PDB file of C-alpha atoms in Angstrom:
ATOM      1  CA  UNK A 127     -35.596  60.175  27.110  1.00  0.00           C
ATOM      2  CA  UNK A 128     -38.858  58.435  26.414  1.00  0.00           C
ATOM      3  CA  UNK A 129     -40.328  55.348  28.011  1.00  0.00           C
ATOM      4  CA  UNK A 130     -43.115  52.962  27.089  1.00  0.00           C
ATOM      5  CA  UNK A 131     -45.174  50.419  29.013  1.00  0.00           C
ATOM      6  CA  UNK A 132     -47.411  47.574  27.922  1.00  0.00           C
ATOM      7  CA  UNK A 133     -49.680  45.199  29.809  1.00  0.00           C
ATOM      8  CA  UNK A 134     -49.245  41.702  28.338  1.00  0.00           C
ATOM      9  CA  UNK A 135     -52.898  40.964  29.052  1.00  0.00           C
ATOM     10  CA  UNK A 136     -53.713  43.317  26.147  1.00  0.00           C
ATOM     11  CA  UNK A 137     -51.642  41.334  23.624  1.00  0.00           C
ATOM     12  CA  UNK A 138     -53.830  39.657  21.002  1.00  0.00           C
ATOM     13  CA  UNK A 139     -52.873  36.398  19.296  1.00  0.00           C
ATOM     14  CA  UNK A 140     -52.432  38.193  15.961  1.00  0.00           C
ATOM     15  CA  UNK A 141     -50.127  40.815  17.535  1.00  0.00           C
ATOM     16  CA  UNK A 142     -48.146  38.071  19.246  1.00  0.00           C
ATOM     17  CA  UNK A 143     -47.740  36.164  15.968  1.00  0.00           C
ATOM     18  CA  UNK A 144     -46.787  39.310  14.037  1.00  0.00           C
ATOM     19  CA  UNK A 145     -44.122  40.390  16.523  1.00  0.00           C
ATOM     20  CA  UNK A 146     -42.841  36.853  17.027  1.00  0.00           C
ATOM     21  CA  UNK A 147     -42.323  36.566  13.246  1.00  0.00           C
ATOM     22  CA  UNK A 148     -40.147  39.707  13.291  1.00  0.00           C
ATOM     23  CA  UNK A 149     -37.823  38.406  16.024  1.00  0.00           C
ATOM     24  CA  UNK A 150     -34.340  37.079  15.365  1.00  0.00           C
ATOM     25  CA  UNK A 151     -33.971  33.305  15.186  1.00  0.00           C
ATOM     26  CA  UNK A 152     -32.055  33.404  18.469  1.00  0.00           C
ATOM     27  CA  UNK A 153     -34.880  35.225  20.250  1.00  0.00           C
ATOM     28  CA  UNK A 154     -37.518  32.993  18.661  1.00  0.00           C
ATOM     29  CA  UNK A 155     -35.655  30.002  20.097  1.00  0.00           C
ATOM     30  CA  UNK A 156     -35.575  31.700  23.512  1.00  0.00           C
ATOM     31  CA  UNK A 157     -39.356  32.169  23.349  1.00  0.00           C
ATOM     32  CA  UNK A 158     -39.885  28.592  22.166  1.00  0.00           C
ATOM     33  CA  UNK A 159     -37.827  27.270  25.123  1.00  0.00           C
ATOM     34  CA  UNK A 160     -40.113  29.040  27.597  1.00  0.00           C
ATOM     35  CA  UNK A 161     -42.824  26.821  28.986  1.00  0.00           C
ATOM     36  CA  UNK A 162     -44.910  29.557  30.564  1.00  0.00           C
ATOM     37  CA  UNK A 163     -47.130  31.569  28.213  1.00  0.00           C
ATOM     38  CA  UNK A 164     -46.671  34.795  30.207  1.00  0.00           C
ATOM     39  CA  UNK A 165     -42.865  34.470  29.877  1.00  0.00           C
ATOM     40  CA  UNK A 166     -43.245  34.064  26.128  1.00  0.00           C
ATOM     41  CA  UNK A 167     -45.480  37.148  25.987  1.00  0.00           C
ATOM     42  CA  UNK A 168     -43.074  39.235  28.096  1.00  0.00           C
ATOM     43  CA  UNK A 169     -40.178  38.385  25.771  1.00  0.00           C
ATOM     44  CA  UNK A 170     -42.157  39.117  22.600  1.00  0.00           C
ATOM     45  CA  UNK A 171     -43.619  42.341  24.036  1.00  0.00           C
ATOM     46  CA  UNK A 172     -40.176  43.488  25.238  1.00  0.00           C
ATOM     47  CA  UNK A 173     -38.796  43.240  21.730  1.00  0.00           C
ATOM     48  CA  UNK A 174     -41.978  44.751  20.274  1.00  0.00           C
ATOM     49  CA  UNK A 175     -41.752  47.771  22.609  1.00  0.00           C
ATOM     50  CA  UNK A 176     -38.050  48.243  21.897  1.00  0.00           C
ATOM     51  CA  UNK A 177     -38.606  48.146  18.133  1.00  0.00           C
ATOM     52  CA  UNK A 178     -41.560  50.540  18.350  1.00  0.00           C
ATOM     53  CA  UNK A 179     -39.580  52.937  20.550  1.00  0.00           C
ATOM     54  CA  UNK A 180     -36.479  52.843  18.350  1.00  0.00           C
ATOM     55  CA  UNK A 181     -38.590  53.118  15.203  1.00  0.00           C
ATOM     56  CA  UNK A 182     -40.237  56.298  16.521  1.00  0.00           C
ATOM     57  CA  UNK A 183     -36.993  57.773  17.902  1.00  0.00           C
ATOM     58  CA  UNK A 184     -34.970  57.122  14.727  1.00  0.00           C
ATOM     59  CA  UNK A 185     -37.858  57.451  12.238  1.00  0.00           C
ATOM     60  CA  UNK A 186     -37.116  54.082  10.622  1.00  0.00           C
ATOM     61  CA  UNK A 187     -39.266  50.993   9.997  1.00  0.00           C
ATOM     62  CA  UNK A 188     -39.440  48.283  12.701  1.00  0.00           C
ATOM     63  CA  UNK A 189     -38.272  45.661  10.239  1.00  0.00           C
ATOM     64  CA  UNK A 190     -34.900  47.374   9.731  1.00  0.00           C
ATOM     65  CA  UNK A 191     -33.926  47.167  13.416  1.00  0.00           C
ATOM     66  CA  UNK A 192     -31.486  44.393  14.323  1.00  0.00           C
ATOM     67  CA  UNK A 193     -30.552  43.624  17.915  1.00  0.00           C
ATOM     68  CA  UNK A 194     -27.219  42.346  19.177  1.00  0.00           C
ATOM     69  CA  UNK A 195     -25.828  42.038  22.714  1.00  0.00           C
ATOM     70  CA  UNK A 196     -22.821  43.531  24.453  1.00  0.00           C
ATOM     71  CA  UNK A 197     -20.399  41.772  26.800  1.00  0.00           C
ATOM     72  CA  UNK A 198     -22.696  41.539  29.832  1.00  0.00           C
ATOM     73  CA  UNK A 199     -25.802  40.777  27.779  1.00  0.00           C
ATOM     74  CA  UNK A 200     -27.145  44.319  27.354  1.00  0.00           C
ATOM     75  CA  UNK A 201     -28.922  44.508  23.995  1.00  0.00           C
ATOM     76  CA  UNK A 202     -28.263  47.261  21.476  1.00  0.00           C
ATOM     77  CA  UNK A 203     -29.584  48.227  18.054  1.00  0.00           C
ATOM     78  CA  UNK A 204     -26.969  47.430  15.429  1.00  0.00           C
ATOM     79  CA  UNK A 205     -25.734  50.452  13.426  1.00  0.00           C
ATOM     80  CA  UNK A 206     -27.976  52.930  15.288  1.00  0.00           C
ATOM     81  CA  UNK A 207     -26.955  55.692  17.678  1.00  0.00           C
ATOM     82  CA  UNK A 208     -29.616  55.015  20.262  1.00  0.00           C
ATOM     83  CA  UNK A 209     -29.639  53.454  23.696  1.00  0.00           C
ATOM     84  CA  UNK A 210     -32.517  51.393  25.047  1.00  0.00           C
ATOM     85  CA  UNK A 211     -33.346  49.051  27.871  1.00  0.00           C
ATOM     86  CA  UNK A 212     -36.218  46.686  28.656  1.00  0.00           C
ATOM     87  CA  UNK A 213     -37.646  45.302  31.897  1.00  0.00           C
ATOM     88  CA  UNK A 214     -40.693  43.315  32.959  1.00  0.00           C
ATOM     89  CA  UNK A 215     -42.487  42.246  36.092  1.00  0.00           C
ATOM     90  CA  UNK A 216     -45.866  40.619  36.527  1.00  0.00           C
ATOM     91  CA  UNK A 217     -48.043  41.661  33.596  1.00  0.00           C
ATOM     92  CA  UNK A 218     -46.081  44.805  32.725  1.00  0.00           C
ATOM     93  CA  UNK A 219     -43.228  45.312  30.260  1.00  0.00           C
ATOM     94  CA  UNK A 220     -41.385  48.629  29.998  1.00  0.00           C
ATOM     95  CA  UNK A 221     -38.796  50.047  27.620  1.00  0.00           C
ATOM     96  CA  UNK A 222     -36.811  53.292  27.727  1.00  0.00           C
ATOM     97  CA  UNK A 223     -34.886  54.943  24.874  1.00  0.00           C
ATOM     98  CA  UNK A 224     -32.444  57.828  24.786  1.00  0.00           C
ATOM     99  CA  UNK A 225     -29.344  59.042  23.008  1.00  0.00           C
ATOM    100  CA  UNK A 226     -27.285  58.357  26.161  1.00  0.00           C
ATOM    101  CA  UNK A 227     -26.896  55.106  28.134  1.00  0.00           C
ATOM    102  CA  UNK A 228     -30.109  54.300  29.959  1.00  0.00           C
ATOM    103  CA  UNK A 229     -31.398  51.628  32.303  1.00  0.00           C
ATOM    104  CA  UNK A 230     -34.961  50.828  33.303  1.00  0.00           C
ATOM    105  CA  UNK A 231     -36.390  48.438  35.840  1.00  0.00           C
ATOM    106  CA  UNK A 232     -39.930  47.640  36.871  1.00  0.00           C
ATOM    107  CA  UNK A 233     -41.051  45.613  39.847  1.00  0.00           C
ATOM    108  CA  UNK A 234     -44.471  44.680  41.056  1.00  0.00           C
ATOM    109  CA  UNK A 235     -44.826  45.608  44.723  1.00  0.00           C
ATOM    110  CA  UNK A 236     -45.433  42.293  46.424  1.00  0.00           C
ATOM    111  CA  UNK A 237     -44.579  40.582  49.703  1.00  0.00           C
ATOM    112  CA  UNK A 238     -40.975  39.350  49.844  1.00  0.00           C
ATOM    113  CA  UNK A 239     -38.516  38.107  52.428  1.00  0.00           C
ATOM    114  CA  UNK A 240     -36.879  41.355  53.530  1.00  0.00           C
ATOM    115  CA  UNK A 241     -33.698  39.479  54.520  1.00  0.00           C
ATOM    116  CA  UNK A 242     -32.839  40.177  50.871  1.00  0.00           C
ATOM    117  CA  UNK A 243     -32.476  43.864  51.761  1.00  0.00           C
ATOM    118  CA  UNK A 244     -29.738  43.094  54.277  1.00  0.00           C
ATOM    119  CA  UNK A 245     -27.699  41.429  51.505  1.00  0.00           C
ATOM    120  CA  UNK A 246     -28.016  44.217  48.935  1.00  0.00           C
ATOM    121  CA  UNK A 247     -28.557  47.510  50.779  1.00  0.00           C
ATOM    122  CA  UNK A 248     -26.043  49.825  52.387  1.00  0.00           C
ATOM    123  CA  UNK A 249     -26.380  50.737  56.064  1.00  0.00           C
ATOM    124  CA  UNK A 250     -27.866  54.125  55.101  1.00  0.00           C
ATOM    125  CA  UNK A 251     -30.365  52.446  52.746  1.00  0.00           C
ATOM    126  CA  UNK A 252     -31.412  50.005  55.489  1.00  0.00           C
ATOM    127  CA  UNK A 253     -32.098  52.925  57.822  1.00  0.00           C
ATOM    128  CA  UNK A 254     -34.253  54.578  55.124  1.00  0.00           C
ATOM    129  CA  UNK A 255     -35.991  51.287  54.462  1.00  0.00           C
ATOM    130  CA  UNK A 256     -37.060  50.373  57.978  1.00  0.00           C
ATOM    131  CA  UNK A 257     -37.110  53.677  59.908  1.00  0.00           C
ATOM    132  CA  UNK A 258     -40.659  54.566  60.974  1.00  0.00           C
ATOM    133  CA  UNK A 259     -42.463  52.729  58.177  1.00  0.00           C
ATOM    134  CA  UNK A 260     -45.284  50.227  58.190  1.00  0.00           C
ATOM    135  CA  UNK A 261     -45.049  46.982  56.184  1.00  0.00           C
ATOM    136  CA  UNK A 262     -46.630  48.476  53.042  1.00  0.00           C
ATOM    137  CA  UNK A 263     -44.286  51.464  53.092  1.00  0.00           C
ATOM    138  CA  UNK A 264     -41.262  49.210  53.734  1.00  0.00           C
ATOM    139  CA  UNK A 265     -42.113  47.167  50.618  1.00  0.00           C
ATOM    140  CA  UNK A 266     -42.606  50.333  48.547  1.00  0.00           C
ATOM    141  CA  UNK A 267     -39.266  51.697  49.759  1.00  0.00           C
ATOM    142  CA  UNK A 268     -37.547  48.365  49.117  1.00  0.00           C
ATOM    143  CA  UNK A 269     -38.756  48.157  45.519  1.00  0.00           C
ATOM    144  CA  UNK A 270     -37.876  51.810  44.949  1.00  0.00           C
ATOM    145  CA  UNK A 271     -34.314  51.066  46.096  1.00  0.00           C
ATOM    146  CA  UNK A 272     -34.137  47.764  44.232  1.00  0.00           C
ATOM    147  CA  UNK A 273     -35.373  49.179  40.911  1.00  0.00           C
ATOM    148  CA  UNK A 274     -32.999  52.143  41.217  1.00  0.00           C
ATOM    149  CA  UNK A 275     -30.052  49.808  41.804  1.00  0.00           C
ATOM    150  CA  UNK A 276     -31.019  47.484  38.962  1.00  0.00           C
ATOM    151  CA  UNK A 277     -31.672  50.359  36.533  1.00  0.00           C
ATOM    152  CA  UNK A 278     -28.282  51.818  37.517  1.00  0.00           C
ATOM    153  CA  UNK A 279     -26.508  48.525  36.770  1.00  0.00           C
ATOM    154  CA  UNK A 280     -28.374  48.147  33.478  1.00  0.00           C
ATOM    155  CA  UNK A 281     -27.530  51.729  32.479  1.00  0.00           C
ATOM    156  CA  UNK A 282     -23.843  51.011  32.969  1.00  0.00           C
ATOM    157  CA  UNK A 283     -24.160  47.711  31.089  1.00  0.00           C
ATOM    158  CA  UNK A 284     -22.472  45.772  33.905  1.00  0.00           C
ATOM    159  CA  UNK A 285     -25.210  43.260  34.624  1.00  0.00           C
ATOM    160  CA  UNK A 286     -26.044  43.098  38.334  1.00  0.00           C
ATOM    161  CA  UNK A 287     -22.396  43.209  39.411  1.00  0.00           C
ATOM    162  CA  UNK A 288     -22.887  46.582  41.116  1.00  0.00           C
ATOM    163  CA  UNK A 289     -26.194  45.826  42.860  1.00  0.00           C
ATOM    164  CA  UNK A 290     -24.608  46.193  46.342  1.00  0.00           C
ATOM    165  CA  UNK A 291     -23.454  49.763  45.703  1.00  0.00           C
ATOM    166  CA  UNK A 292     -25.476  52.961  46.058  1.00  0.00           C
ATOM    167  CA  UNK A 293     -26.329  54.742  42.822  1.00  0.00           C
ATOM    168  CA  UNK A 294     -26.501  58.506  43.071  1.00  0.00           C
ATOM    169  CA  UNK A 295     -24.543  59.950  40.126  1.00  0.00           C
ATOM    170  CA  UNK A 296     -27.091  59.376  37.379  1.00  0.00           C
ATOM    171  CA  UNK A 297     -30.500  60.926  36.853  1.00  0.00           C
ATOM    172  CA  UNK A 298     -33.175  58.791  38.486  1.00  0.00           C
ATOM    173  CA  UNK A 299     -36.859  58.881  37.705  1.00  0.00           C
ATOM    174  CA  UNK A 300     -39.318  56.956  39.852  1.00  0.00           C
ATOM    175  CA  UNK A 301     -42.839  56.235  38.727  1.00  0.00           C
ATOM    176  CA  UNK A 302     -45.307  54.493  40.987  1.00  0.00           C
ATOM    177  CA  UNK A 303     -48.374  53.205  39.172  1.00  0.00           C
ATOM    178  CA  UNK A 304     -50.918  50.913  40.743  1.00  0.00           C
ATOM    179  CA  UNK A 305     -48.832  48.129  42.254  1.00  0.00           C
ATOM    180  CA  UNK A 306     -45.680  48.764  40.178  1.00  0.00           C
ATOM    181  CA  UNK A 307     -42.561  50.888  40.627  1.00  0.00           C
ATOM    182  CA  UNK A 308     -40.497  51.899  37.606  1.00  0.00           C
ATOM    183  CA  UNK A 309     -37.001  53.378  37.909  1.00  0.00           C
ATOM    184  CA  UNK A 310     -35.169  54.930  35.007  1.00  0.00           C
ATOM    185  CA  UNK A 311     -31.499  55.831  35.255  1.00  0.00           C
ATOM    186  CA  UNK A 312     -29.918  57.933  32.548  1.00  0.00           C
ATOM    187  CA  UNK A 313     -26.178  58.522  32.378  1.00  0.00           C
ATOM    188  CA  UNK A 314     -25.175  62.166  32.603  1.00  0.00           C
ATOM    189  CA  UNK A 315     -23.269  63.698  29.690  1.00  0.00           C
TER     190      UNK A 315
END
């Protein structure tokens, strides 16, 4: 497993134009429909990171990589035996690659309405979340749980249908950098 991150604030206009030109017509249209420049950048950078990661993993040129989507919208690289997943939050975009199913999620730690936790966390997770923690720690714990759940769902390719369930059977990696939490879930053999 290998993962990559990129801060969209570092994207130059020439890089944006280069990577945009390499996107599928469908993805170009998705970018063109976005009205917010940061959304456009996140989409372009997500595809750029995925192509760079797959190119390195498979030792093939970026231009030969074609993306398609599975039933629940999870992208895959056509005709390649590689798994990848992309996520973004705030200014950061991340991508993970592996030879087994993988899911990645990133979230910027930020104030939220914690009523959300009561809708998506198990009783045990709620105890972990609120027991003996100050507000900053509660938010860190919440985003650790949330990213683990979302990465789990993305690994299984089921969309967010399983977000209410605990996820303990797959390998989980948590990375906390600055104000971001990244969770990576890799399916066991």
